[in-house]
PDB file of C-alpha atoms in Angstrom:
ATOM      1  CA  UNK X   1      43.054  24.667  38.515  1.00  0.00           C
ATOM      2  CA  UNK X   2      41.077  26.087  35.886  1.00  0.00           C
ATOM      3  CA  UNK X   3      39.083  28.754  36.680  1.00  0.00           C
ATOM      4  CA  UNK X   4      36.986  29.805  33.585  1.00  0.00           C
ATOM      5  CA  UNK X   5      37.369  30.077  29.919  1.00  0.00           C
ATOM      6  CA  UNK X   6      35.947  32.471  27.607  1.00  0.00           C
ATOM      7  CA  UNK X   7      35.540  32.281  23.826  1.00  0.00           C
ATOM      8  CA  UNK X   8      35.824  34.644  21.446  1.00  0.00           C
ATOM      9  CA  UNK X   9      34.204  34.794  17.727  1.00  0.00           C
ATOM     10  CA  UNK X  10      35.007  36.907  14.997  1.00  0.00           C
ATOM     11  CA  UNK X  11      33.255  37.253  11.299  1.00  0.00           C
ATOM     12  CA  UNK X  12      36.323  37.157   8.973  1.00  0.00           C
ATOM     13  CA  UNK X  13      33.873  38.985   6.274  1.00  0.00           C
ATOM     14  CA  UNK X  14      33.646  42.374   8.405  1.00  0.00           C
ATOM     15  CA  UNK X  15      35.697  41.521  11.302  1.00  0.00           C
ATOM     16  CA  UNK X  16      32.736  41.917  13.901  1.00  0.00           C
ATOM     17  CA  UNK X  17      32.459  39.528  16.973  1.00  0.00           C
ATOM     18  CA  UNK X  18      29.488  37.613  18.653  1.00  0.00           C
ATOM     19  CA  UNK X  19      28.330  39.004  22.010  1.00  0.00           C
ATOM     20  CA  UNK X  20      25.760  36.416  22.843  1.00  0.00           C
ATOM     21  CA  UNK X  21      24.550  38.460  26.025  1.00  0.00           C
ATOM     22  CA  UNK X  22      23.413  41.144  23.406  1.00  0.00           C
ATOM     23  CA  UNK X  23      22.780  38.503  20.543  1.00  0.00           C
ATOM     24  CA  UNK X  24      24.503  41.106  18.163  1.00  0.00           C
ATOM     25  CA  UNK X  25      27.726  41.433  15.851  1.00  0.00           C
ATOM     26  CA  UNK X  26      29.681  44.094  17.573  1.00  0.00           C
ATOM     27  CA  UNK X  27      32.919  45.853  16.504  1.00  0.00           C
ATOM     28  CA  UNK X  28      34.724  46.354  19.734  1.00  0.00           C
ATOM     29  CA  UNK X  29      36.646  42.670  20.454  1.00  0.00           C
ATOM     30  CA  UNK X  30      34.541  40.648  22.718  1.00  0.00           C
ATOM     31  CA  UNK X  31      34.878  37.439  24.668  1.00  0.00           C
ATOM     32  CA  UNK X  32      31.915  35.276  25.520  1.00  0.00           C
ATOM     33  CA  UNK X  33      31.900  33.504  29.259  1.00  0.00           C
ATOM     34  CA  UNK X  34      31.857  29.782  28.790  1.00  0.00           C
ATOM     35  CA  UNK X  35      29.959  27.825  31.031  1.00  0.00           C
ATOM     36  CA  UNK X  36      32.079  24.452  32.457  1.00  0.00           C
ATOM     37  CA  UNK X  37      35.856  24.503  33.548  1.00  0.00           C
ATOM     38  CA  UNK X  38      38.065  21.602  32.644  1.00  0.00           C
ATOM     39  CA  UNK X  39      35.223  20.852  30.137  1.00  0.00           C
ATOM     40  CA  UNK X  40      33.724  23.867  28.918  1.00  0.00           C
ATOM     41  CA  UNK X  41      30.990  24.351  26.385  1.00  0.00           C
ATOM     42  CA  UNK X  42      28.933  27.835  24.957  1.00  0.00           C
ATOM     43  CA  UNK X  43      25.580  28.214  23.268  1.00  0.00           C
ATOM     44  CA  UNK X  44      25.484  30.063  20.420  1.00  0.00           C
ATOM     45  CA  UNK X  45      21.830  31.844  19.172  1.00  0.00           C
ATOM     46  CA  UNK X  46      21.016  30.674  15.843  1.00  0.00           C
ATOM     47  CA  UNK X  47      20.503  34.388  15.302  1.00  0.00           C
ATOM     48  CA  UNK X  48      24.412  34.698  15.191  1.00  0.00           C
ATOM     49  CA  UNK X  49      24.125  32.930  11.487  1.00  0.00           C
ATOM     50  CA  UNK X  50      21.222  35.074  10.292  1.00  0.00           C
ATOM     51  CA  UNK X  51      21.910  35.781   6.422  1.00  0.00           C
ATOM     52  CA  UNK X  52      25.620  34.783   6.962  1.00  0.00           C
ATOM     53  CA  UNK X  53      25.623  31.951   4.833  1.00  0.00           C
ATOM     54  CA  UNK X  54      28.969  31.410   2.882  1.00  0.00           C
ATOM     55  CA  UNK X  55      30.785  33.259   5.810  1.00  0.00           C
ATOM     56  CA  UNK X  56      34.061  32.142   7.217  1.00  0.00           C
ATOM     57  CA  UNK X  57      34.470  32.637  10.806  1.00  0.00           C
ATOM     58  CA  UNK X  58      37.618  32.166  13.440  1.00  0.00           C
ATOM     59  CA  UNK X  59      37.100  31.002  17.240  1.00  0.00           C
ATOM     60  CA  UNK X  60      39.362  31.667  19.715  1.00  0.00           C
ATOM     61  CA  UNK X  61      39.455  30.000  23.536  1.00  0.00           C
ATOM     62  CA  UNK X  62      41.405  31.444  26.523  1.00  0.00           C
ATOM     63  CA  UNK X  63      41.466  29.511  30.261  1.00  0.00           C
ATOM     64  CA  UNK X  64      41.966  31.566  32.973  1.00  0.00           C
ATOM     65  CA  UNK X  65      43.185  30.127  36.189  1.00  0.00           C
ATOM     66  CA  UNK X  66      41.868  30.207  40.115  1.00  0.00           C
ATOM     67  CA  UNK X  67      44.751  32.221  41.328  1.00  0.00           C
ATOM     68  CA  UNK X  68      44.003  35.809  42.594  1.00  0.00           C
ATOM     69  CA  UNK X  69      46.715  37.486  44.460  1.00  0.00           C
ATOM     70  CA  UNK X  70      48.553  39.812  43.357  1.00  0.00           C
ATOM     71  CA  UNK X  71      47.265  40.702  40.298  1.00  0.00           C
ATOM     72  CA  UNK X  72      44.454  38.019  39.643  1.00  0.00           C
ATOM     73  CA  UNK X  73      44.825  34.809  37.402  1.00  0.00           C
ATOM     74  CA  UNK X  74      47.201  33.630  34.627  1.00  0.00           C
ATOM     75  CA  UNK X  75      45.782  33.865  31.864  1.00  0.00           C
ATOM     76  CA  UNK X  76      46.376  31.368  28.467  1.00  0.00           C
ATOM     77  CA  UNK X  77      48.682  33.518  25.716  1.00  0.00           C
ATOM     78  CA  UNK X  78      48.714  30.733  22.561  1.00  0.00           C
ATOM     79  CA  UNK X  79      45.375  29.927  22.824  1.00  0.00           C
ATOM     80  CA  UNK X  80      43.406  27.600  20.316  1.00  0.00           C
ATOM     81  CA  UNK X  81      41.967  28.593  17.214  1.00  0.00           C
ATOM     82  CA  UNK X  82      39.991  26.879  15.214  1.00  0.00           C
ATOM     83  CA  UNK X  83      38.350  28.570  11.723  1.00  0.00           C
ATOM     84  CA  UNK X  84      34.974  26.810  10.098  1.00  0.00           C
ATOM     85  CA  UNK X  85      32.232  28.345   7.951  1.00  0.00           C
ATOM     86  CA  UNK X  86      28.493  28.058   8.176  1.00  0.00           C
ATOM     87  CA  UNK X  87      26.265  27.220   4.674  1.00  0.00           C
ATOM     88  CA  UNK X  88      22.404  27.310   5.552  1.00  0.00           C
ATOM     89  CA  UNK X  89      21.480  27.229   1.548  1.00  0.00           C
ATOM     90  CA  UNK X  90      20.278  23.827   0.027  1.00  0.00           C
ATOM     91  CA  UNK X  91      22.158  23.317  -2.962  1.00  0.00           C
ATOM     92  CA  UNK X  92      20.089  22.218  -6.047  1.00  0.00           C
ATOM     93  CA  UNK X  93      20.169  19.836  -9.061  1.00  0.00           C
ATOM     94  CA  UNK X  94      18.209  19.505 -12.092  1.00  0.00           C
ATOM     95  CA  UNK X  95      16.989  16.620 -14.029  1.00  0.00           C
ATOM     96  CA  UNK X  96      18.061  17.226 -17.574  1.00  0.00           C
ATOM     97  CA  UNK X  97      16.099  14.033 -18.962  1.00  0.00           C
ATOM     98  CA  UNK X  98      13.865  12.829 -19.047  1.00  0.00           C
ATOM     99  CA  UNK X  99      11.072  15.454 -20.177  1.00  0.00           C
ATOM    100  CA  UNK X 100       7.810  16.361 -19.528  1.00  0.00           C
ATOM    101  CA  UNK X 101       5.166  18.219 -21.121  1.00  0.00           C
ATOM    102  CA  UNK X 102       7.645  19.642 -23.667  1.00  0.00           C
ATOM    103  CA  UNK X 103       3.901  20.820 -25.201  1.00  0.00           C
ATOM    104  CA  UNK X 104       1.441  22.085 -22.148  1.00  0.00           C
ATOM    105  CA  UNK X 105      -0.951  19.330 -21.499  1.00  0.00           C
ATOM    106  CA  UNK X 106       0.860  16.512 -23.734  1.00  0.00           C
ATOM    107  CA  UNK X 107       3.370  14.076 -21.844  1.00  0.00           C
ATOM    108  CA  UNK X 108       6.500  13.255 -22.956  1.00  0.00           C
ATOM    109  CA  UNK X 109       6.930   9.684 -24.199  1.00  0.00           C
ATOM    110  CA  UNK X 110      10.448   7.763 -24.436  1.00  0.00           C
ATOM    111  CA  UNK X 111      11.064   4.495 -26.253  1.00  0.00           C
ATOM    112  CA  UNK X 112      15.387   4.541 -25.632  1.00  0.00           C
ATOM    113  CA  UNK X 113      15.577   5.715 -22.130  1.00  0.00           C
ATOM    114  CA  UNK X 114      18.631   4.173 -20.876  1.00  0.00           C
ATOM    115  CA  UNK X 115      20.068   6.956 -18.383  1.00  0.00           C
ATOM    116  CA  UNK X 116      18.763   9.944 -16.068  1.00  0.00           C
ATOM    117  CA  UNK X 117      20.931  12.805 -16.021  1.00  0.00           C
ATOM    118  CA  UNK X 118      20.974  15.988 -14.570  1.00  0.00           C
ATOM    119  CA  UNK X 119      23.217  18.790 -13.401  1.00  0.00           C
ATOM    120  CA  UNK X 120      23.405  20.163  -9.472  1.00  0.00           C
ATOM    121  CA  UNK X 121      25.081  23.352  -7.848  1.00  0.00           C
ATOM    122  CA  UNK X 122      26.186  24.738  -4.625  1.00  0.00           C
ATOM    123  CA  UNK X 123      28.051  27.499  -4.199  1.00  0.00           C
ATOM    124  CA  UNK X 124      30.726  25.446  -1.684  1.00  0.00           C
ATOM    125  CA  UNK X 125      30.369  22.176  -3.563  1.00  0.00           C
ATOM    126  CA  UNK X 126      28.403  19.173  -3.873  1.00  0.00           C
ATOM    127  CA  UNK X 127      28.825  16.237  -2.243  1.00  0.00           C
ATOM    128  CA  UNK X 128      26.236  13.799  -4.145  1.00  0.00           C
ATOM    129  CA  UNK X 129      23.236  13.920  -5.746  1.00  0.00           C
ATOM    130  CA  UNK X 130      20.488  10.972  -4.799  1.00  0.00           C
ATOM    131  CA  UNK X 131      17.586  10.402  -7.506  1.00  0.00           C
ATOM    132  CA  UNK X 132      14.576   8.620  -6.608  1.00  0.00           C
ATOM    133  CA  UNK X 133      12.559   6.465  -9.766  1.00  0.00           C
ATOM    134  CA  UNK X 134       8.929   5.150  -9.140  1.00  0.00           C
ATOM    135  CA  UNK X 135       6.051   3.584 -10.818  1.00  0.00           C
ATOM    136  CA  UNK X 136       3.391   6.616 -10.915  1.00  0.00           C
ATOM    137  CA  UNK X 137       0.818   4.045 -10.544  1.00  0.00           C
ATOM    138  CA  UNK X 138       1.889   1.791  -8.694  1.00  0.00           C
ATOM    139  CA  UNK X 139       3.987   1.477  -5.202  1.00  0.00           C
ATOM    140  CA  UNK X 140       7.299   0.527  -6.736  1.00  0.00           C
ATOM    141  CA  UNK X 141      10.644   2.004  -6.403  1.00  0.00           C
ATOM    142  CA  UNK X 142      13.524   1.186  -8.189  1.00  0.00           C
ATOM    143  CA  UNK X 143      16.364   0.327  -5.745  1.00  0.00           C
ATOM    144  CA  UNK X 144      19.614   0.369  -8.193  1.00  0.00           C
ATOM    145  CA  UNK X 145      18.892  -3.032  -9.519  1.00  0.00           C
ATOM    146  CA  UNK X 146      15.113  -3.924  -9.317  1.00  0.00           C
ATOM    147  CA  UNK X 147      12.005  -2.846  -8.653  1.00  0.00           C
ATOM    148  CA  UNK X 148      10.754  -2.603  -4.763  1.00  0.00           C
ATOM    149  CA  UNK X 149       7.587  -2.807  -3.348  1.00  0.00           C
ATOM    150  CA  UNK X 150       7.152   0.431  -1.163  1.00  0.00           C
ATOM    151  CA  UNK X 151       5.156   3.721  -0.961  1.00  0.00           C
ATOM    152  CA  UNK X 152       8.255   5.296   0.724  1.00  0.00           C
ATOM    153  CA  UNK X 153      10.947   7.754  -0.900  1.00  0.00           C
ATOM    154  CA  UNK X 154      13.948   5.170  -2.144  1.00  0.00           C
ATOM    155  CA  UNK X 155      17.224   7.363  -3.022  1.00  0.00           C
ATOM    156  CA  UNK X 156      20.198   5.986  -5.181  1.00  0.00           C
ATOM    157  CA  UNK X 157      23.423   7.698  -5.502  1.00  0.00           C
ATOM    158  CA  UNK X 158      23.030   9.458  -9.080  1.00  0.00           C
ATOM    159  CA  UNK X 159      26.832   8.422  -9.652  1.00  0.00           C
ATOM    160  CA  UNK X 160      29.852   9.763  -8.253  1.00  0.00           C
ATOM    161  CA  UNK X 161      30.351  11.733  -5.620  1.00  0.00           C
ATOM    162  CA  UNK X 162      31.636  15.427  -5.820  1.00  0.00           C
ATOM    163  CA  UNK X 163      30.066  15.737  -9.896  1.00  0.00           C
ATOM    164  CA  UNK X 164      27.929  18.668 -11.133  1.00  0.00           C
ATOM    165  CA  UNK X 165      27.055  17.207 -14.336  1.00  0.00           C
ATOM    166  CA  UNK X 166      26.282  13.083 -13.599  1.00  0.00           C
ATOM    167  CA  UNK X 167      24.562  10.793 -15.234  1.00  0.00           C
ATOM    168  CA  UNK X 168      22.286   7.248 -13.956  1.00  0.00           C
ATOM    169  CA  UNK X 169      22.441   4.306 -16.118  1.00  0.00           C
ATOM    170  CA  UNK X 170      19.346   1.973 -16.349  1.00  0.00           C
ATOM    171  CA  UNK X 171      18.649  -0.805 -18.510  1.00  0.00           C
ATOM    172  CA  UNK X 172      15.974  -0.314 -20.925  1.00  0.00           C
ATOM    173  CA  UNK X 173      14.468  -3.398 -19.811  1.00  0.00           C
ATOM    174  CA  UNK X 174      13.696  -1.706 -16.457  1.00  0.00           C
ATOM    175  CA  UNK X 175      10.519  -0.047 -17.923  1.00  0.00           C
ATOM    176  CA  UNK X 176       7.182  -1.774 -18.970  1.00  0.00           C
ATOM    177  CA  UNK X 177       5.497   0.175 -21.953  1.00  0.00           C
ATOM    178  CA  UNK X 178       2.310   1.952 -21.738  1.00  0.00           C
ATOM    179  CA  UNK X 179       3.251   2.850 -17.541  1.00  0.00           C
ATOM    180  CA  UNK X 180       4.413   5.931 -16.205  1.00  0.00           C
ATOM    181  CA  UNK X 181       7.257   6.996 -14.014  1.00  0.00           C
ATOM    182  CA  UNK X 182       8.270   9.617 -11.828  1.00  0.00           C
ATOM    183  CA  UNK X 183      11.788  10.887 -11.470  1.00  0.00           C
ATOM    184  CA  UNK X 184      12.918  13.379  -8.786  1.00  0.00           C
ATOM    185  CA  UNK X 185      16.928  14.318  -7.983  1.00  0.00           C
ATOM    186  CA  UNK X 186      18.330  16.035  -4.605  1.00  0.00           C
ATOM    187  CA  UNK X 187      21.164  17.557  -4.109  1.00  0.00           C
ATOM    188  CA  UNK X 188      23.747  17.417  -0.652  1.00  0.00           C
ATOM    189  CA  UNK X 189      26.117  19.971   0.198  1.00  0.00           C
ATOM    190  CA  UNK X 190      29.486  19.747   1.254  1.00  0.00           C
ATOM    191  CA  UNK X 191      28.657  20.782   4.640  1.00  0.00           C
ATOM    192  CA  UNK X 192      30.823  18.238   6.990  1.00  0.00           C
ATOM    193  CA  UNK X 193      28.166  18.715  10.266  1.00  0.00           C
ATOM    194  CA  UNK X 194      24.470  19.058   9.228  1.00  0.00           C
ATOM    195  CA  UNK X 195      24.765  19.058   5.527  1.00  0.00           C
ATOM    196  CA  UNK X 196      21.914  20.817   3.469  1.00  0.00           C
ATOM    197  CA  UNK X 197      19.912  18.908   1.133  1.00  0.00           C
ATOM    198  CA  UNK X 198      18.124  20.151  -1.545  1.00  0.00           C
ATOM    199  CA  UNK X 199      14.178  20.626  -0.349  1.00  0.00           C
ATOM    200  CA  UNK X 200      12.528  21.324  -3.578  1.00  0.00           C
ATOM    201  CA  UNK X 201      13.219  18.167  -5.836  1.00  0.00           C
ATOM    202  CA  UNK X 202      13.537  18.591  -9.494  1.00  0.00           C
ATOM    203  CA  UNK X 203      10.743  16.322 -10.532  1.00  0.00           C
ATOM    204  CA  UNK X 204       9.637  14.935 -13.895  1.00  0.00           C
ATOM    205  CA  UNK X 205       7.295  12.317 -15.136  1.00  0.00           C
ATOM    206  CA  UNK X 206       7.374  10.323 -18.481  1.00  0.00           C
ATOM    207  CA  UNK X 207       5.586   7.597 -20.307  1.00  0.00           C
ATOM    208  CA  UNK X 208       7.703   4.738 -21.811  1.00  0.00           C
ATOM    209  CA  UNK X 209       6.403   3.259 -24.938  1.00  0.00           C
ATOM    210  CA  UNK X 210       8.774   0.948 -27.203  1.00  0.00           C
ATOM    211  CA  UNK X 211       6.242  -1.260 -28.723  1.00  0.00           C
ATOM    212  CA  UNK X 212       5.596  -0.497 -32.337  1.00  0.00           C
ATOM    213  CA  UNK X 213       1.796  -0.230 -33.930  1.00  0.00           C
ATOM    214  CA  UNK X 214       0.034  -2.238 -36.396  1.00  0.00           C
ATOM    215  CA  UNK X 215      -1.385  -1.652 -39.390  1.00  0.00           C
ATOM    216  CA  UNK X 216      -3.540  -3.534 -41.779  1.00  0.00           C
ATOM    217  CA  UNK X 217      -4.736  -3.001 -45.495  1.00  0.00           C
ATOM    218  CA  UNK X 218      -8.308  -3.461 -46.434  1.00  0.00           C
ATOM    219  CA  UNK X 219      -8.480  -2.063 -50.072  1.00  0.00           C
ATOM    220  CA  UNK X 220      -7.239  -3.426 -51.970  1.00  0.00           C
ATOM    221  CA  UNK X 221      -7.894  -6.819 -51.404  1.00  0.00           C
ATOM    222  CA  UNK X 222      -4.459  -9.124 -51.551  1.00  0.00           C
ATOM    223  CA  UNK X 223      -4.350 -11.267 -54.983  1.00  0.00           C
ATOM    224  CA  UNK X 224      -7.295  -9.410 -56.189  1.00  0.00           C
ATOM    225  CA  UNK X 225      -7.494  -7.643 -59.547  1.00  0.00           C
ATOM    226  CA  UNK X 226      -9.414  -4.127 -59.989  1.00  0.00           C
ATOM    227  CA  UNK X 227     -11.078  -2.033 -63.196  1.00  0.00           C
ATOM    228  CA  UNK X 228      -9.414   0.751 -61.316  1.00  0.00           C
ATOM    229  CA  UNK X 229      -9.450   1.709 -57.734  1.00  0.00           C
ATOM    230  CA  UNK X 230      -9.683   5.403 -56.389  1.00  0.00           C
ATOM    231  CA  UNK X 231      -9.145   4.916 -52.806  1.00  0.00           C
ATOM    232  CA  UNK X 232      -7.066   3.243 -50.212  1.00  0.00           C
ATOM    233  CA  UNK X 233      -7.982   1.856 -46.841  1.00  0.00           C
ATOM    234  CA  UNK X 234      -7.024  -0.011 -44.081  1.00  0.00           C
ATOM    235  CA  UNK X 235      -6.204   0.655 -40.080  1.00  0.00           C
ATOM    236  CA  UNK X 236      -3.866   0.857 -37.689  1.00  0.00           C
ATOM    237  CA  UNK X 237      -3.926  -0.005 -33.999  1.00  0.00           C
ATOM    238  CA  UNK X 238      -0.989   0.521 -30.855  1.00  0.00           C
ATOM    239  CA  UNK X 239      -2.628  -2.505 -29.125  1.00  0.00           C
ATOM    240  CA  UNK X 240       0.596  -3.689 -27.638  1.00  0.00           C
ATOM    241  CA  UNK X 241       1.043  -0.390 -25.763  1.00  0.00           C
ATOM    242  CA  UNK X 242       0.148  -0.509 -22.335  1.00  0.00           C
ATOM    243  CA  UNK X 243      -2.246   1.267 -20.143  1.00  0.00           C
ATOM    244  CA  UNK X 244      -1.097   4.800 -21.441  1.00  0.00           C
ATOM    245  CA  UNK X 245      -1.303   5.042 -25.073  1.00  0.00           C
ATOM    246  CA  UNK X 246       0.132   7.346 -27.042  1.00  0.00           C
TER     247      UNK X 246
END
């Protein structure tokens, strides 16, 4: 029968291995005691990945078995290797439009805004990137086709997967002028176990306005005939536009 199994880990940046009694990288080969027989398992200090981010790394197991006499047990030759890598850095994305405050203090206002689009980067690939639209002020979220009544985050797949430049189509019709909206993007890595998401969302807000102003002429009067006439007036109004006025 199986008597134990030990595992061995090596950094295939610097060729160190893990000693988990010491919790260091060491440079002498080193195999760590697994706990379990037939079914083994080893924890691993999250210390081990510490600034290691982008690093390969190679495991090795060996089974040794219950027989002692003469020279102690047999001991597995081909044993299994396996090779992975560890990424602990979000990736991150950017929303590329819409704008906001291209002037400090003055809000960007659209009146054609029929896609978001943004870029997003890891360094070992990106898997998607989600965006999430609201209503500023109000509790809606738009869900990929309509608008949902929620306070909660509501994420939709930006576009296809595996993209660093992507773009989200929405109908202009989507938007009500004179109300604001918030747009934020996240990013997801590559990362096949625990995948990193972005944590600081790119995040922009916008005012949609597509209705035209009016305007009016006071002097002169229509149909009316003048001596001579020095000055023109009349007024203008954006009535039609909404609660946020440009």
């Amino acid at each position: 029968g199986v008597g134990e199994v030990k595992v061995r880990i090596r950094n295939n940046s610097d060729g160190l291995f893990w000693n988990e009694s010491s919790l260091a990288w060491v440079g002498s080969e080193f195999w760590n005691v697994a706990s379990g027989s037939t079914s083994w398992q080893m924890s691993i200090s999250t210390a081990a990945w510490s600034g290691l981010s982008g690093s390969s790394f190679t495991i090795n197991s060996k089974a040794y078995d219950k027989v002692t006499q003469p020279s102690g047990a047999n001991v597995e030759i081909n044993y299994s290797t396996i090779t992975f890598w560890i990424d602990t850095v979000p990736p991150d994305s950017v929303l590329t439009k819409q704008e906001y405050n291209a002037f400090v203090g003055t809000p960007w206002y659209g009146n054609d805004i029929t896609a978001v689009t943004g870029t997003s980067y890891d360094a070992d690939g990106i898997e998607k990137t989600e965006i999430w639209i609201k209503k500023e002020d109000f509790d809606y979220a738009w869900n990929g086709s309509t608008w949902t009544a929620t306070a909660s985050e509501l994420w939709v797949q930006s576009g296809a997967q595996d993209v660093i430049s992507w773009s989200y189509s929405v109908s202009t019709d989507a938007w009500t002028t004179g109300e604001r909206y918030r747009v934020k993007s996240r990013a997801m890595d590559t990362c096949d176990y625990d995948p990193n998401y972005q944590t600081t969302y790119s995040d922009k807000v916008f005012i949609f306005d597509n209705a035209p102003p009016v305007s009016g002429i006071t002097k002169p009067l229509n149909n009316t005939g003048y001596g001579s006439i020095a000055t023109l007036t009349g007024t203008a109004d954006d009535i039609n536009q909404g609660t946020w006025p440009s």
